[in-house]
Short mmCIF file of C-alpha atoms in Angstrom, two decimals:
data_model
loop_
_atom_site.label_atom_id
_atom_site.label_comp_id
_atom_site.label_asym_id
_atom_site.label_seq_id
_atom_site.Cartn_x
_atom_site.Cartn_y
_atom_site.Cartn_z
CA MET A 10 43.56 72.82 83.08
CA GLU A 11 41.49 76.00 83.93
CA THR A 12 39.18 77.75 81.00
CA ALA A 13 40.59 80.77 78.74
CA ALA A 14 37.62 82.48 81.25
CA THR A 15 39.14 81.92 84.18
CA PHE A 16 42.12 83.14 82.65
CA ARG A 17 40.88 86.56 81.29
CA SER A 18 38.45 86.84 84.28
CA SER A 19 41.49 86.88 87.17
CA LEU A 20 43.86 88.02 85.20
CA GLY A 21 42.44 90.80 83.54
CA ILE A 22 43.71 89.24 80.36
CA PRO A 23 41.12 90.77 76.95
CA SER A 24 40.62 87.83 74.37
CA TYR A 25 43.98 88.77 72.18
CA TYR A 26 45.41 88.07 75.11
CA ASP A 27 44.85 84.31 75.80
CA VAL A 28 46.07 82.20 73.34
CA ARG A 29 43.17 79.56 73.60
CA SER A 30 40.99 82.42 72.02
CA VAL A 31 41.44 81.87 68.27
CA VAL A 32 44.30 78.95 66.59
CA LYS A 33 43.91 78.90 62.86
CA GLY A 34 47.44 78.76 61.55
CA PRO A 35 50.91 77.74 62.57
CA ASP A 36 52.53 81.21 61.72
CA PHE A 37 50.95 83.63 63.91
CA VAL A 38 47.73 84.12 66.48
CA GLN A 39 45.35 85.50 67.25
CA PHE A 40 43.59 86.53 70.54
CA GLY A 41 40.14 87.50 68.60
CA SER A 42 40.00 90.57 67.29
CA ILE A 43 41.08 94.22 66.97
CA SER A 44 39.08 95.26 64.96
CA ARG A 45 36.07 96.71 66.95
CA VAL A 46 36.36 97.70 70.40
CA THR A 47 33.34 96.77 72.65
CA PRO A 48 32.25 98.48 76.17
CA ALA A 49 32.72 94.74 77.52
CA SER A 50 35.99 94.32 75.74
CA VAL A 51 37.26 98.07 76.33
CA LYS A 52 36.33 97.67 80.43
CA GLN A 53 38.69 94.27 80.60
CA HIS A 54 41.64 95.34 79.17
CA PRO A 55 44.67 95.36 80.64
CA LEU A 56 46.29 98.76 79.62
CA ILE A 57 43.23 100.68 80.24
CA SER A 58 42.44 101.02 83.90
CA HIS A 59 39.09 103.22 83.86
CA VAL A 60 37.76 104.14 81.01
CA LYS A 61 33.79 105.89 80.35
CA LEU A 62 32.17 104.98 76.96
CA GLY A 63 31.46 108.08 74.12
CA GLN A 64 34.01 111.14 73.31
CA SER A 65 35.78 110.06 76.58
CA ARG A 66 39.34 109.99 77.03
CA VAL A 67 40.25 106.79 78.96
CA THR A 68 42.39 107.74 82.11
CA LEU A 69 45.97 105.72 82.98
CA LYS A 70 48.28 105.03 86.18
CA SER A 71 51.61 103.65 87.01
CA ARG A 72 54.02 102.06 88.80
CA LYS A 73 56.43 102.74 91.58
CA CYS A 74 59.20 100.28 91.98
CA THR A 75 62.62 99.78 90.49
CA ARG A 76 63.99 98.33 87.74
CA ILE A 77 66.54 95.92 86.72
CA ARG A 78 69.30 98.45 86.41
CA SER A 79 73.22 98.46 84.45
CA SER A 80 75.16 98.78 87.58
CA MET A 81 74.40 98.28 91.78
CA SER A 82 73.15 101.33 94.30
CA SER A 83 76.56 100.63 96.25
CA SER A 84 77.95 103.75 97.32
CA SER A 85 81.11 101.98 95.34
CA ASN A 86 79.56 102.15 92.02
CA SER A 87 77.43 105.80 92.67
CA GLY A 88 78.91 107.56 89.59
CA GLY A 89 78.61 103.94 87.21
CA SER A 90 76.09 104.04 83.88
CA THR A 91 72.34 103.05 85.91
CA ALA A 92 70.61 102.51 82.74
CA PRO A 93 68.46 99.44 82.84
CA ILE A 94 69.00 96.61 81.55
CA ALA A 95 64.99 95.22 80.95
CA PRO A 96 62.15 96.99 80.87
CA LEU A 97 59.86 95.65 83.53
CA GLN A 98 60.26 96.65 86.78
CA LEU A 99 60.30 94.28 89.32
CA GLU A 100 58.87 94.96 92.92
CA SER A 101 59.00 92.33 95.02
CA PRO A 102 62.23 91.30 97.46
CA ILE A 103 63.22 88.16 95.58
CA GLY A 104 63.28 89.96 92.15
CA GLN A 105 64.98 93.14 93.15
CA PHE A 106 67.20 89.98 94.97
CA LEU A 107 67.79 88.45 91.58
CA SER A 108 68.22 92.19 89.98
CA GLU A 109 71.42 92.69 91.82
CA ILE A 110 72.49 89.14 91.13
CA LEU A 111 71.42 89.82 87.93
CA VAL A 112 74.05 92.99 87.55
CA SER A 113 77.32 91.84 89.58
CA HIS A 114 77.15 88.20 89.05
CA PRO A 115 74.71 87.28 86.10
CA HIS A 116 76.01 83.23 85.85
CA LEU A 117 75.05 83.09 89.56
CA VAL A 118 71.40 83.71 88.66
CA PRO A 119 71.18 80.43 88.31
CA ALA A 120 72.35 79.00 92.31
CA ALA A 121 70.16 82.02 93.76
CA VAL A 122 67.10 80.80 92.10
CA GLU A 123 67.38 77.50 93.65
CA GLN A 124 68.62 78.68 96.62
CA GLN A 125 64.90 80.75 96.70
CA LEU A 126 62.50 78.02 94.62
CA GLU A 127 63.05 76.02 97.71
CA GLN A 128 62.11 78.95 100.68
CA LEU A 129 58.83 79.10 98.23
CA GLN A 130 58.20 75.23 98.32
CA THR A 131 59.18 75.31 101.87
CA ASP A 132 55.95 78.50 102.85
CA ARG A 133 53.76 76.72 100.79
CA ASP A 134 54.26 73.18 102.50
CA ALA A 135 53.66 74.53 105.75
CA GLU A 136 51.06 76.49 104.53
CA SER A 137 49.37 73.68 102.98
CA GLN A 138 49.54 71.96 106.36
CA LYS A 139 48.02 74.58 108.49
CA GLU A 140 44.64 74.21 109.65
CA GLU A 141 41.39 76.60 109.25
CA PRO A 142 41.20 77.77 112.64
CA ALA A 143 37.61 76.12 114.07
CA ALA A 144 36.15 79.24 115.18
CA SER A 145 34.25 80.79 112.58
CA GLY A 146 32.87 84.77 111.41
CA THR A 147 35.96 87.78 111.71
CA ASP A 148 38.54 84.72 112.39
CA LEU A 149 38.22 83.00 109.45
CA VAL A 150 37.89 85.43 107.31
CA LEU A 151 41.00 87.48 108.73
CA TYR A 152 42.74 84.01 108.32
CA ARG A 153 41.38 83.62 104.83
CA ARG A 154 42.71 86.40 103.70
CA ILE A 155 46.14 86.08 104.80
CA ALA A 156 46.46 82.67 103.33
CA GLU A 157 45.52 84.65 99.74
CA VAL A 158 47.83 87.59 100.34
CA LYS A 159 51.31 85.27 101.34
CA ALA A 160 49.58 82.89 97.74
CA ASN A 161 49.53 86.32 95.92
CA GLU A 162 53.35 86.81 97.29
CA ARG A 163 54.18 83.85 96.68
CA ARG A 164 52.89 83.91 92.55
CA LYS A 165 54.03 87.09 92.49
CA ALA A 166 58.08 86.03 93.37
CA LEU A 167 57.71 83.28 90.95
CA GLU A 168 56.52 85.96 88.31
CA GLU A 169 59.22 88.39 89.18
CA ILE A 170 61.47 84.76 89.28
CA LEU A 171 60.61 84.06 86.02
CA TYR A 172 61.46 87.53 84.49
CA ALA A 173 65.20 87.69 85.63
CA LEU A 174 65.79 84.34 84.49
CA ILE A 175 64.66 85.62 81.31
CA VAL A 176 66.58 88.61 81.22
CA GLN A 177 69.98 86.18 82.43
CA LYS A 178 69.53 84.14 79.42
CA PHE A 179 69.33 87.48 77.34
CA MET A 180 72.53 88.38 78.57
CA ASP A 181 74.38 84.98 78.36
CA ALA A 182 73.95 85.48 74.27
CA SER A 183 75.23 89.13 74.63
CA VAL A 184 71.96 90.47 73.70
CA SER A 185 70.71 94.06 74.79
CA LEU A 186 66.59 93.33 75.81
CA ILE A 187 64.91 97.07 73.72
CA PRO A 188 64.76 99.70 76.83
CA SER A 189 61.78 101.52 77.44
CA ILE A 190 60.09 103.22 74.23
CA GLY A 191 59.71 106.96 75.35
CA PRO A 192 59.67 110.60 73.21
CA SER A 193 63.52 110.70 71.65
CA LEU A 194 66.09 112.22 72.42
CA ASP A 195 67.69 111.60 69.24
CA PRO A 196 66.72 115.06 66.57
CA SER A 197 64.47 113.46 63.89
CA GLY A 198 62.27 112.01 66.45
CA GLN A 199 63.50 107.89 65.56
CA VAL A 200 63.03 105.83 68.60
CA ASP A 201 64.97 102.15 67.53
CA LYS A 202 68.56 103.01 68.05
CA TRP A 203 69.43 100.19 69.54
CA PRO A 204 71.66 97.74 68.20
CA SER A 205 69.92 94.66 65.55
CA HIS A 206 71.90 91.94 67.34
CA GLU A 207 70.42 89.61 64.26
CA GLU A 208 72.77 87.60 64.46
CA LYS A 209 72.83 86.35 67.96
CA LEU A 210 69.63 86.17 67.83
CA GLU A 211 69.22 83.85 64.97
CA ARG A 212 72.08 81.35 66.83
CA LEU A 213 69.22 81.17 69.37
CA HIS A 214 67.05 78.79 67.27
CA SER A 215 66.73 75.91 64.93
CA HIS A 216 67.52 76.42 61.98
CA GLU A 217 63.82 75.15 60.87
CA ALA A 218 62.32 77.39 64.39
CA TYR A 219 64.40 80.57 62.07
CA GLU A 220 62.43 78.97 59.57
CA MET A 221 58.81 79.92 60.76
CA ILE A 222 60.14 82.92 62.20
CA GLN A 223 61.22 84.43 58.75
CA ASN A 224 58.03 83.94 57.53
CA HIS A 225 56.18 85.26 60.50
CA LEU A 226 58.38 88.52 59.68
CA ALA A 227 56.90 88.56 55.93
CA LEU A 228 53.46 87.98 57.27
CA ILE A 229 54.61 90.90 59.14
CA LEU A 230 56.45 93.46 56.37
CA GLY A 231 55.61 92.13 53.33
CA ASN A 232 58.24 92.78 51.25
CA ARG A 233 59.80 95.94 53.38
CA VAL A 234 61.32 92.99 55.22
CA ALA A 235 64.55 93.01 53.26
CA ASP A 236 64.46 96.92 54.40
CA SER A 237 66.06 98.16 57.55
CA SER A 238 66.51 102.09 56.18
CA SER A 239 63.27 103.27 56.02
CA VAL A 240 61.70 105.31 58.68
CA ALA A 241 57.46 105.13 59.27
CA GLN A 242 55.17 107.57 61.66
CA ILE A 243 53.19 103.96 63.63
CA SER A 244 51.00 103.98 65.36
CA LYS A 245 52.81 102.72 69.35
CA LEU A 246 49.65 100.87 70.51
CA ARG A 247 49.44 98.95 66.96
CA VAL A 248 53.07 97.94 67.70
CA GLY A 249 52.76 97.38 70.91
CA GLN A 250 49.87 94.69 69.93
CA VAL A 251 52.00 93.04 67.32
CA TYR A 252 55.22 92.94 69.91
CA ALA A 253 52.88 90.51 72.36
CA ALA A 254 51.17 88.87 69.51
CA SER A 255 54.81 87.41 68.82
CA VAL A 256 55.97 86.58 72.23
CA MET A 257 52.87 84.09 72.19
CA TYR A 258 54.09 82.64 69.31
CA GLY A 259 57.76 82.25 70.14
CA TYR A 260 56.17 80.75 73.01
CA PHE A 261 54.17 78.51 71.00
CA LEU A 262 56.93 77.96 68.23
CA LYS A 263 59.21 76.24 71.02
CA ARG A 264 56.84 73.88 72.31
CA VAL A 265 56.20 72.39 68.70
CA ASP A 266 60.30 72.59 67.59
CA GLN A 267 60.88 70.88 70.75
CA ARG A 268 58.26 68.07 70.14
CA PHE A 269 59.70 68.14 66.28
CA GLN A 270 63.21 67.67 66.57
CA LEU A 271 62.43 65.16 69.86
CA GLU A 272 61.01 62.94 66.68
CA LYS A 273 63.56 64.02 64.28
CA SER A 274 66.49 62.53 66.24
CA MET A 275 64.34 59.70 66.68
CA ARG A 276 63.05 59.61 62.80
CA ILE A 277 58.96 59.61 63.34
CA LEU A 278 58.82 62.54 61.80
CA PRO A 279 55.04 61.94 59.87
CA GLN A 280 55.62 61.21 56.09
CA GLY A 281 56.19 64.80 54.42
CA SER A 282 57.39 66.77 57.13
CA ASP A 283 61.50 65.92 56.13
CA ASP A 284 61.15 66.82 52.12
CA GLY A 285 60.63 70.41 53.06
CA VAL A 286 57.76 71.14 49.97
CA LEU A 287 54.39 70.58 50.08
CA SER A 288 52.83 70.18 46.48
CA ASN A 289 49.71 72.92 47.58
CA THR A 290 52.03 75.55 47.92
CA GLN A 291 48.29 77.48 48.88
CA GLU A 292 47.91 74.48 51.53
CA MET A 293 51.12 75.74 53.47
CA VAL A 294 49.56 79.35 52.91
CA GLY A 295 45.87 78.64 53.71
CA GLN A 296 43.08 80.15 52.77
CA GLU A 297 40.92 82.82 54.28
CA ASP A 298 38.50 80.89 55.51
CA GLY A 299 38.93 77.64 55.60
CA PRO A 300 39.92 75.95 59.10
CA GLY A 301 44.19 75.91 57.40
CA THR A 302 43.88 79.91 57.61
CA ASP A 303 46.50 81.47 58.77
CA VAL A 304 46.40 84.03 62.43
CA ALA A 305 49.00 86.07 61.05
CA ALA A 306 46.96 87.24 57.97
CA ASN A 307 44.10 87.82 59.58
CA THR A 308 45.13 89.58 62.87
CA PHE A 309 46.95 91.65 59.95
CA ARG A 310 44.40 92.28 57.63
CA THR A 311 42.76 94.10 60.80
CA ALA A 312 45.60 96.65 62.12
CA GLN A 313 45.67 97.38 58.67
CA SER A 314 42.04 99.13 58.86
CA HIS A 315 44.48 101.48 61.37
CA PRO A 316 45.41 104.79 59.14
CA GLU A 317 49.47 104.19 60.10
CA VAL A 318 49.41 101.09 59.31
CA SER A 319 47.13 101.38 56.33
CA SER A 320 50.09 103.61 54.84
CA TRP A 321 52.57 100.98 54.67
CA SER A 322 50.83 99.53 51.90
CA ALA A 323 50.74 102.68 49.75
CA GLY A 324 55.12 102.01 49.93
CA GLY A 325 54.37 98.63 49.19
CA VAL A 326 54.13 96.05 52.41
CA SER A 327 52.78 93.09 52.00
CA ALA A 328 52.45 93.97 47.59
CA GLY A 329 52.23 91.02 46.85
CA GLY A 330 49.53 89.09 49.26
CA PHE A 331 50.21 87.71 52.54
CA GLY A 332 51.63 84.46 51.48
CA HIS A 333 54.22 87.12 49.61
CA GLY A 334 57.69 85.32 50.92
CA MET A 335 56.34 82.84 52.63
CA LYS A 336 58.97 79.77 52.13
CA SER A 337 57.54 76.04 52.24
CA SER A 338 60.02 74.78 55.62
CA ARG A 339 60.01 71.41 57.72
CA LEU A 340 58.56 72.55 60.75
CA ARG A 341 54.93 75.03 59.29
CA THR A 342 55.42 71.07 57.27
CA TYR A 343 55.08 69.06 60.12
CA VAL A 344 53.16 71.64 62.32
CA MET A 345 49.85 71.45 59.70
CA SER A 346 49.99 67.69 59.87
CA PHE A 347 48.49 68.49 63.73
CA ASP A 348 44.48 68.09 63.51
CA GLY A 349 42.98 71.40 65.88
CA GLU A 350 42.85 69.91 68.84
CA THR A 351 46.48 69.23 69.66
CA LEU A 352 46.82 72.32 67.82
CA HIS A 353 45.36 74.61 69.95
CA ARG A 354 46.75 72.42 73.19
CA TYR A 355 50.33 73.85 71.88
CA ALA A 356 49.68 76.56 71.23
CA THR A 357 48.36 77.10 74.73
CA ILE A 358 50.37 79.37 77.70
CA ARG A 359 50.13 76.72 80.74
CA SER A 360 50.44 79.42 83.33
CA LYS A 361 49.19 82.16 85.07
CA GLU A 362 52.55 83.71 85.61
CA ALA A 363 53.19 83.46 82.11
CA VAL A 364 50.08 85.03 80.81
CA SER A 365 51.19 87.94 83.71
CA ILE A 366 54.66 88.22 82.54
CA ILE A 367 53.44 88.73 78.91
CA GLU A 368 51.55 91.68 79.84
CA LYS A 369 54.13 93.16 82.13
CA HIS A 370 56.78 93.08 79.89
CA THR A 371 55.10 95.03 76.94
CA GLU A 372 53.37 96.98 79.41
CA ALA A 373 56.89 98.12 80.75
CA LEU A 374 57.60 98.34 77.22
CA PHE A 375 55.12 100.26 75.48
CA GLY A 376 53.65 102.14 78.39
CA ARG A 377 49.78 102.71 79.08
CA PRO A 378 48.43 104.01 76.07
CA GLU A 379 45.97 106.76 76.15
CA ILE A 380 42.80 105.21 74.20
CA VAL A 381 39.52 107.33 73.05
CA ILE A 382 37.21 105.14 72.18
CA THR A 383 33.40 106.80 69.64
CA PRO A 384 30.03 106.13 70.12
CA GLU A 385 30.45 103.57 68.19
CA GLY A 386 32.73 100.92 69.73
CA THR A 387 35.65 101.65 68.00
CA VAL A 388 39.10 102.79 68.98
CA ASP A 389 39.57 106.66 67.93
CA SER A 390 42.22 106.42 65.78
CA SER A 391 43.05 110.43 66.47
CA LYS A 392 44.43 110.56 69.36
CA ASP A 393 46.72 107.51 69.44
CA GLU A 394 50.75 108.18 70.48
CA LEU A 395 53.01 107.48 66.84
CA ILE A 396 55.91 106.84 67.34
CA LYS A 397 58.98 107.42 64.34
CA ILE A 398 60.33 103.50 63.45
CA SER A 399 62.81 102.12 61.02
CA PHE A 400 61.32 98.84 59.50
CA GLY A 401 65.13 97.70 60.84
CA GLY A 402 63.96 98.80 64.24
CA LEU A 403 60.03 96.49 63.26
CA ARG A 404 62.08 94.08 62.10
CA ARG A 405 64.56 93.82 65.67
CA LEU A 406 61.11 94.58 67.74
CA VAL A 407 59.72 91.13 66.16
CA LEU A 408 62.74 89.16 67.03
CA GLU A 409 63.45 89.97 70.36
CA ALA A 410 59.38 88.83 71.02
CA VAL A 411 60.01 85.99 69.92
CA THR A 412 62.80 84.82 71.04
CA PHE A 413 61.57 86.25 74.52
CA GLY A 414 58.57 84.17 73.81
CA SER A 415 61.17 81.20 73.50
CA PHE A 416 63.62 81.65 76.56
CA LEU A 417 59.59 81.72 78.38
CA TRP A 418 58.38 78.17 77.32
CA ASP A 419 62.31 77.25 78.50
CA VAL A 420 62.22 79.19 81.75
CA GLU A 421 58.74 77.94 83.02
CA SER A 422 58.84 73.93 81.95
CA HIS A 423 62.84 74.67 84.67
CA VAL A 424 61.13 75.92 87.08
CA ASP A 425 58.26 73.60 87.15
CA SER A 426 59.78 70.84 87.38
CA ARG A 427 61.50 72.29 90.63
CA TYR A 428 58.24 74.12 91.75
CA HIS A 429 54.93 72.89 90.75
CA PHE A 430 52.97 75.26 89.46
CA VAL A 431 51.85 74.78 86.50
CA ALA A 432 47.88 73.53 85.72
CA ASN A 433 48.25 69.56 84.17
#
């Protein structure tokens, strides 16, 4: 298995995007510190294409490609809706082919994927059987470069196959993905006009997993977790960071829930994992500096240093502390029984492709932020783009993100069983 450093160097993923970096508790996953931006970390940030330190402005770039849209581009459907059904833009020929299948015949996506995976396997086998030319110098360099380009094309196609399968699972559940968040057309400026779908999203998780998701929401929203109507003006960058972390939490949660459900069905759960209650509530919530620390609490404390997030506390968010609203759950007790090595392994995203999907989907949803770095290495929050969003909208974002991560685990496992790409 590749190390976290290898992942970051090869993909340009910052430490807080890498689930391997810090795992301290079962309710959230922290990906390094986001309270202070150092010159080294800024240069590696995937949302930033160019940085000059000091009071300098970060310049951004954008992709040009075709989104998955809810109508075909044929002339027969030219008068239909063109609203995208997923925020991420697909670029490869395979991705664009699957996007058309998603629109016209979504039930055929699994069969189309099987066909494409067979072709990818054939191409990879043929490539591996080729022998490098005996010639040296320019010919050998060219040969290796062509092989590298082909491998990158297959990797990109594989990423978009995984993404198409995730979109199809949302469609099967009759849940529409939140569209790219841009300037609101609503007179109030509020961006969250999407449907809640909370009951549909709840049905996609086991009862034990949904209890953990409720705790995750309580850690993020505090006593605002049941407030759906109040509207706040919040940093778009911070919301995007919470979304990305929640995707990875969903990935981790589905992984441990599968093991939990298997051991539950075999009646081999560890003692205490099936009673639903711990004798010591503090053991469940975790001590701030101890080995059982809830990483969600640490991450959200860091986020609170941002003026927009700090303003939530004035409105009553997390008034009872970061354990406020936490409930004991069987799955949480089960996860707390893991040793550090097991917890770290289960919180590890297994493939480069899955890491890349999380990064690209989050960027497609929230865009590339404009960031100003102060001479001290901190983010100048006065330049943050602010969005008006209700706490109900924030809840919907987090629920979708956790479900997206759960689906990512499912499709990664399914595809790997047919086209092996996950590192051992």
